[in-house]
Amino acid sequence: MLLKTLREEVLEANLELVRRGLVLYTFGNVSGIDRGEGLVAIKPSGVPYEELTPAHVVVSDLEGNVVDGNLRPSSDLPTHLALYKSFSTIGGVAHTHSEFATAWAQAETPIPCFGTTHADYFHGPVPVTERLSSHEIAGDYELETGEAICRKFARLDPETIPAVLVAGHAPFCWGKNAHEAAHTAVILEYVARMAYHTLTINADCRPLARELHDKHFLRKHGRNATYGQVKS
Ligand SMILES: [Zn+2]
């Protein structure tokens, strides 16, 4: 079996979405990439999570040609591939229709940073893409979705904002591997739910002060991070 370890990691990341209550039925998909081989492993289309094994995980090249696996890949594969091509440092992508993050996507409203939980993971609001045109929807829809995400990040850093809300659809998240992408999806849902509750309590709530936002993000990420244990 080609890329056995990557397939196992991708399967485990997909199951993490189930354990955390982020997916219903066969919704959602996580992929991972082997940059050296130029190959992507992704959940197959329409297979119940409880039946998934590493052998079910589909391996494709960066053009979407299946190179190993008997099943069809998730229909969102072209979106994942567009992200891998544009965001050269990411190693995993996760897509869910988790309730609160999807509600923000449907409202076409960026998730503001109201607190340090958000600031620990996202160095700014979680952005929303532009709507796709009718031409893009009728064309190569999943690829166009990926292109819309990449356009949104033309002036944003995907390493410091590892998630996006696709207008009228749902979130896509990423990380340095499949596990981290799924982890980001779980945190995004938590942050989206808390932002909703924050505005319910106080509709005029102001975003977190820039200094506190920077403090929390930068102590966990970047060259001078101080969070966690020193790695030997
Ligand atoms: Zn979707």
mmCIF file of C-alpha atoms and ligand atoms in Angstrom:
data_model
loop_
_atom_site.group_PDB
_atom_site.id
_atom_site.type_symbol
_atom_site.label_atom_id
_atom_site.label_comp_id
_atom_site.label_asym_id
_atom_site.label_seq_id
_atom_site.Cartn_x
_atom_site.Cartn_y
_atom_site.Cartn_z
ATOM 1 C CA MET A 1 0.000 0.000 0.000
ATOM 2 C CA LEU A 2 1.451 3.336 -1.109
ATOM 3 C CA LEU A 3 2.135 5.915 1.651
ATOM 4 C CA LYS A 4 0.863 3.689 4.463
ATOM 5 C CA THR A 5 1.856 6.082 7.262
ATOM 6 C CA LEU A 6 0.322 9.128 5.575
ATOM 7 C CA ARG A 7 -2.899 7.168 4.963
ATOM 8 C CA GLU A 8 -3.032 6.188 8.622
ATOM 9 C CA GLU A 9 -2.488 9.804 9.683
ATOM 10 C CA VAL A 10 -5.218 11.006 7.331
ATOM 11 C CA LEU A 11 -7.640 8.344 8.563
ATOM 12 C CA GLU A 12 -6.916 9.267 12.181
ATOM 13 C CA ALA A 13 -7.445 12.973 11.455
ATOM 14 C CA ASN A 14 -10.785 12.213 9.785
ATOM 15 C CA LEU A 15 -11.860 10.181 12.811
ATOM 16 C CA GLU A 16 -10.874 13.069 15.086
ATOM 17 C CA LEU A 17 -13.571 15.179 13.394
ATOM 18 C CA VAL A 18 -16.124 12.494 14.317
ATOM 19 C CA ARG A 19 -14.906 12.215 17.919
ATOM 20 C CA ARG A 20 -15.185 15.993 18.350
ATOM 21 C CA GLY A 21 -18.712 16.133 16.909
ATOM 22 C CA LEU A 22 -17.777 18.197 13.868
ATOM 23 C CA VAL A 23 -19.316 16.006 11.171
ATOM 24 C CA LEU A 24 -22.674 14.397 10.421
ATOM 25 C CA TYR A 25 -22.897 11.218 8.369
ATOM 26 C CA THR A 26 -20.257 11.422 5.603
ATOM 27 C CA PHE A 27 -19.804 15.235 5.754
ATOM 28 C CA GLY A 28 -16.301 16.587 5.941
ATOM 29 C CA ASN A 29 -12.905 15.470 4.746
ATOM 30 C CA VAL A 30 -9.264 15.697 5.765
ATOM 31 C CA SER A 31 -6.230 15.233 3.544
ATOM 32 C CA GLY A 32 -2.463 15.181 3.992
ATOM 33 C CA ILE A 33 0.388 15.695 1.558
ATOM 34 C CA ASP A 34 3.775 14.071 1.059
ATOM 35 C CA ARG A 35 5.666 17.031 -0.431
ATOM 36 C CA GLY A 36 8.634 14.863 -1.405
ATOM 37 C CA GLU A 37 6.492 12.498 -3.465
ATOM 38 C CA GLY A 38 4.061 15.190 -4.620
ATOM 39 C CA LEU A 39 1.154 12.986 -3.516
ATOM 40 C CA VAL A 40 -1.969 13.712 -1.477
ATOM 41 C CA ALA A 41 -3.954 11.240 0.640
ATOM 42 C CA ILE A 42 -7.634 12.085 1.171
ATOM 43 C CA LYS A 43 -10.814 10.534 2.510
ATOM 44 C CA PRO A 44 -12.832 8.686 -0.117
ATOM 45 C CA SER A 45 -16.175 10.095 -1.242
ATOM 46 C CA GLY A 46 -19.309 8.954 0.560
ATOM 47 C CA VAL A 47 -17.879 6.137 2.735
ATOM 48 C CA PRO A 48 -19.243 6.094 6.327
ATOM 49 C CA TYR A 49 -16.532 7.008 8.835
ATOM 50 C CA GLU A 50 -17.086 3.849 10.889
ATOM 51 C CA GLU A 51 -16.164 1.731 7.857
ATOM 52 C CA LEU A 52 -12.988 3.618 6.930
ATOM 53 C CA THR A 53 -9.633 1.823 6.925
ATOM 54 C CA PRO A 54 -6.243 3.119 5.693
ATOM 55 C CA ALA A 55 -6.740 1.162 2.458
ATOM 56 C CA HIS A 56 -9.876 3.218 1.732
ATOM 57 C CA VAL A 57 -7.874 6.455 1.819
ATOM 58 C CA VAL A 58 -7.268 7.599 -1.764
ATOM 59 C CA VAL A 59 -3.856 8.770 -2.985
ATOM 60 C CA SER A 60 -3.735 11.266 -5.841
ATOM 61 C CA ASP A 61 -1.121 13.407 -7.517
ATOM 62 C CA LEU A 62 -1.313 17.209 -7.446
ATOM 63 C CA GLU A 63 -3.378 17.210 -10.636
ATOM 64 C CA GLY A 64 -6.053 15.008 -9.051
ATOM 65 C CA ASN A 65 -5.118 11.768 -10.820
ATOM 66 C CA VAL A 66 -5.681 8.806 -8.480
ATOM 67 C CA VAL A 67 -2.448 6.831 -8.203
ATOM 68 C CA ASP A 68 -3.491 4.366 -5.500
ATOM 69 C CA GLY A 69 -6.832 3.292 -4.067
ATOM 70 C CA ASN A 70 -9.965 1.703 -5.464
ATOM 71 C CA LEU A 71 -12.417 4.386 -4.399
ATOM 72 C CA ARG A 72 -13.211 7.846 -5.704
ATOM 73 C CA PRO A 73 -11.621 10.658 -3.682
ATOM 74 C CA SER A 74 -13.687 13.225 -1.827
ATOM 75 C CA SER A 75 -15.325 15.551 -4.337
ATOM 76 C CA ASP A 76 -13.582 18.445 -2.575
ATOM 77 C CA LEU A 77 -10.135 17.148 -3.637
ATOM 78 C CA PRO A 78 -9.590 19.987 -6.192
ATOM 79 C CA THR A 79 -10.095 22.534 -3.394
ATOM 80 C CA HIS A 80 -7.497 20.761 -1.240
ATOM 81 C CA LEU A 81 -5.057 20.623 -4.188
ATOM 82 C CA ALA A 82 -5.428 24.354 -4.870
ATOM 83 C CA LEU A 83 -4.514 25.061 -1.245
ATOM 84 C CA TYR A 84 -1.462 22.744 -1.320
ATOM 85 C CA LYS A 85 -0.234 24.459 -4.492
ATOM 86 C CA SER A 86 -0.674 28.002 -3.167
ATOM 87 C CA PHE A 87 0.259 27.508 0.488
ATOM 88 C CA SER A 88 3.666 25.870 0.168
ATOM 89 C CA THR A 89 4.253 25.243 3.885
ATOM 90 C CA ILE A 90 1.008 23.427 4.767
ATOM 91 C CA GLY A 91 0.847 19.645 5.075
ATOM 92 C CA GLY A 92 -2.816 18.988 5.848
ATOM 93 C CA VAL A 93 -6.283 20.363 5.005
ATOM 94 C CA ALA A 94 -9.564 19.785 6.864
ATOM 95 C CA HIS A 95 -13.052 20.681 5.690
ATOM 96 C CA THR A 96 -16.166 20.409 7.840
ATOM 97 C CA HIS A 97 -19.692 21.784 7.968
ATOM 98 C CA SER A 98 -19.414 22.254 11.736
ATOM 99 C CA GLU A 99 -22.410 24.162 13.050
ATOM 100 C CA PHE A 100 -21.163 27.522 14.277
ATOM 101 C CA ALA A 101 -18.299 28.051 11.828
ATOM 102 C CA THR A 102 -20.707 27.212 8.997
ATOM 103 C CA ALA A 103 -23.273 29.666 10.381
ATOM 104 C CA TRP A 104 -20.650 32.453 10.147
ATOM 105 C CA ALA A 105 -19.812 31.310 6.594
ATOM 106 C CA GLN A 106 -23.482 31.424 5.655
ATOM 107 C CA ALA A 107 -23.797 34.893 7.195
ATOM 108 C CA GLU A 108 -20.723 35.867 5.113
ATOM 109 C CA THR A 109 -19.284 37.484 8.225
ATOM 110 C CA PRO A 110 -15.644 37.187 9.323
ATOM 111 C CA ILE A 111 -15.254 35.861 12.865
ATOM 112 C CA PRO A 112 -13.866 38.751 14.930
ATOM 113 C CA CYS A 113 -11.290 38.088 17.609
ATOM 114 C CA PHE A 114 -13.122 38.718 20.876
ATOM 115 C CA GLY A 115 -10.736 36.900 23.185
ATOM 116 C CA THR A 116 -7.415 35.243 23.791
ATOM 117 C CA THR A 117 -8.646 31.764 22.781
ATOM 118 C CA HIS A 118 -9.073 33.098 19.248
ATOM 119 C CA ALA A 119 -5.820 35.063 19.499
ATOM 120 C CA ASP A 120 -3.864 31.941 20.474
ATOM 121 C CA TYR A 121 -4.650 30.364 17.090
ATOM 122 C CA PHE A 122 -5.569 33.075 14.567
ATOM 123 C CA HIS A 123 -3.614 36.304 14.156
ATOM 124 C CA GLY A 124 -6.657 38.286 13.005
ATOM 125 C CA PRO A 125 -10.312 37.719 12.176
ATOM 126 C CA VAL A 126 -11.118 34.465 10.359
ATOM 127 C CA PRO A 127 -11.867 35.779 6.845
ATOM 128 C CA VAL A 128 -14.700 34.987 4.430
ATOM 129 C CA THR A 129 -14.210 34.457 0.691
ATOM 130 C CA GLU A 130 -16.072 36.389 -1.952
ATOM 131 C CA ARG A 131 -19.103 34.630 -3.415
ATOM 132 C CA LEU A 132 -18.410 32.524 -6.481
ATOM 133 C CA SER A 133 -19.844 33.854 -9.741
ATOM 134 C CA SER A 134 -22.488 31.832 -11.589
ATOM 135 C CA HIS A 135 -19.806 31.134 -14.197
ATOM 136 C CA GLU A 136 -17.471 29.706 -11.519
ATOM 137 C CA ILE A 137 -20.271 27.625 -9.981
ATOM 138 C CA ALA A 138 -21.197 26.168 -13.385
ATOM 139 C CA GLY A 139 -17.538 25.486 -14.210
ATOM 140 C CA ASP A 140 -14.941 23.612 -12.181
ATOM 141 C CA TYR A 141 -16.744 24.387 -8.930
ATOM 142 C CA GLU A 142 -14.435 22.723 -6.398
ATOM 143 C CA LEU A 143 -11.318 24.171 -8.060
ATOM 144 C CA GLU A 144 -12.946 27.620 -8.155
ATOM 145 C CA THR A 145 -13.678 27.290 -4.439
ATOM 146 C CA GLY A 146 -9.961 26.740 -3.876
ATOM 147 C CA GLU A 147 -9.100 29.693 -6.120
ATOM 148 C CA ALA A 148 -11.500 31.924 -4.156
ATOM 149 C CA ILE A 149 -9.714 30.936 -0.933
ATOM 150 C CA CYS A 150 -6.305 31.690 -2.469
ATOM 151 C CA ARG A 151 -7.526 35.105 -3.695
ATOM 152 C CA LYS A 152 -8.682 35.892 -0.159
ATOM 153 C CA PHE A 153 -5.175 35.103 1.095
ATOM 154 C CA ALA A 154 -3.383 37.258 -1.491
ATOM 155 C CA ARG A 155 -2.669 39.687 1.334
ATOM 156 C CA LEU A 156 -3.051 37.328 4.301
ATOM 157 C CA ASP A 157 -0.585 34.812 5.714
ATOM 158 C CA PRO A 158 -1.975 31.243 5.741
ATOM 159 C CA GLU A 159 0.544 30.335 8.456
ATOM 160 C CA THR A 160 -0.847 32.883 10.903
ATOM 161 C CA ILE A 161 -4.503 32.526 9.878
ATOM 162 C CA PRO A 162 -4.941 28.780 9.268
ATOM 163 C CA ALA A 163 -8.649 28.832 8.361
ATOM 164 C CA VAL A 164 -11.159 30.472 6.061
ATOM 165 C CA LEU A 165 -14.930 30.582 5.731
ATOM 166 C CA VAL A 166 -16.148 29.895 2.200
ATOM 167 C CA ALA A 167 -19.132 32.184 1.615
ATOM 168 C CA GLY A 168 -22.422 30.306 1.740
ATOM 169 C CA HIS A 169 -20.606 27.020 2.298
ATOM 170 C CA ALA A 170 -18.408 26.194 5.288
ATOM 171 C CA PRO A 171 -14.864 26.381 6.695
ATOM 172 C CA PHE A 172 -11.596 25.010 5.333
ATOM 173 C CA CYS A 173 -8.701 24.724 7.799
ATOM 174 C CA TRP A 174 -5.079 23.692 7.449
ATOM 175 C CA GLY A 175 -1.900 22.973 9.360
ATOM 176 C CA LYS A 176 1.533 21.431 9.067
ATOM 177 C CA ASN A 177 -0.042 17.950 8.815
ATOM 178 C CA ALA A 178 -3.467 16.274 8.729
ATOM 179 C CA HIS A 179 -3.673 16.036 12.514
ATOM 180 C CA GLU A 180 -2.992 19.746 12.929
ATOM 181 C CA ALA A 181 -5.552 20.635 10.234
ATOM 182 C CA ALA A 182 -8.230 18.653 12.102
ATOM 183 C CA HIS A 183 -7.138 20.268 15.375
ATOM 184 C CA THR A 184 -7.560 23.715 13.783
ATOM 185 C CA ALA A 185 -11.069 22.734 12.639
ATOM 186 C CA VAL A 186 -11.982 21.788 16.216
ATOM 187 C CA ILE A 187 -10.595 25.049 17.631
ATOM 188 C CA LEU A 188 -12.281 27.090 14.892
ATOM 189 C CA GLU A 189 -15.668 25.608 15.790
ATOM 190 C CA TYR A 190 -15.089 26.439 19.468
ATOM 191 C CA VAL A 191 -14.018 30.004 18.646
ATOM 192 C CA ALA A 192 -16.983 30.452 16.265
ATOM 193 C CA ARG A 193 -19.407 29.286 18.958
ATOM 194 C CA MET A 194 -17.915 31.604 21.580
ATOM 195 C CA ALA A 195 -17.969 34.583 19.200
ATOM 196 C CA TYR A 196 -21.665 33.910 18.579
ATOM 197 C CA HIS A 197 -22.355 33.764 22.312
ATOM 198 C CA THR A 198 -20.294 36.913 22.902
ATOM 199 C CA LEU A 199 -22.405 38.883 20.426
ATOM 200 C CA THR A 200 -25.582 37.414 21.918
ATOM 201 C CA ILE A 201 -24.600 38.763 25.334
ATOM 202 C CA ASN A 202 -23.333 42.076 23.992
ATOM 203 C CA ALA A 203 -24.081 42.925 20.359
ATOM 204 C CA ASP A 204 -21.754 45.935 20.627
ATOM 205 C CA CYS A 205 -18.768 43.980 21.958
ATOM 206 C CA ARG A 206 -15.500 45.331 20.567
ATOM 207 C CA PRO A 207 -12.735 43.069 19.242
ATOM 208 C CA LEU A 208 -9.842 42.253 21.547
ATOM 209 C CA ALA A 209 -7.231 45.008 21.865
ATOM 210 C CA ARG A 210 -4.509 44.629 19.239
ATOM 211 C CA GLU A 211 -1.798 44.463 21.922
ATOM 212 C CA LEU A 212 -3.461 41.542 23.710
ATOM 213 C CA HIS A 213 -4.179 39.785 20.419
ATOM 214 C CA ASP A 214 -0.517 40.087 19.425
ATOM 215 C CA LYS A 215 0.662 39.068 22.887
ATOM 216 C CA HIS A 216 -1.264 35.796 22.811
ATOM 217 C CA PHE A 217 -0.564 34.865 19.224
ATOM 218 C CA LEU A 218 3.135 35.650 19.359
ATOM 219 C CA ARG A 219 3.824 33.897 22.665
ATOM 220 C CA LYS A 220 2.558 30.676 21.040
ATOM 221 C CA HIS A 221 3.882 31.100 17.490
ATOM 222 C CA GLY A 222 6.929 32.471 15.778
ATOM 223 C CA ARG A 223 10.561 32.879 16.678
ATOM 224 C CA ASN A 224 10.083 34.171 20.200
ATOM 225 C CA ALA A 225 7.326 31.776 21.280
ATOM 226 C CA THR A 226 7.383 30.944 24.987
ATOM 227 C CA TYR A 227 4.331 28.653 25.243
ATOM 228 C CA GLY A 228 4.825 24.961 26.110
ATOM 229 C CA GLN A 229 8.058 23.172 26.898
ATOM 230 C CA VAL A 230 11.460 23.771 25.401
ATOM 231 C CA LYS A 231 12.163 21.092 22.797
ATOM 232 C CA SER A 232 15.477 19.323 23.321
HETATM 233 ZN ZN ZN B 1 -18.482 21.280 2.023
#
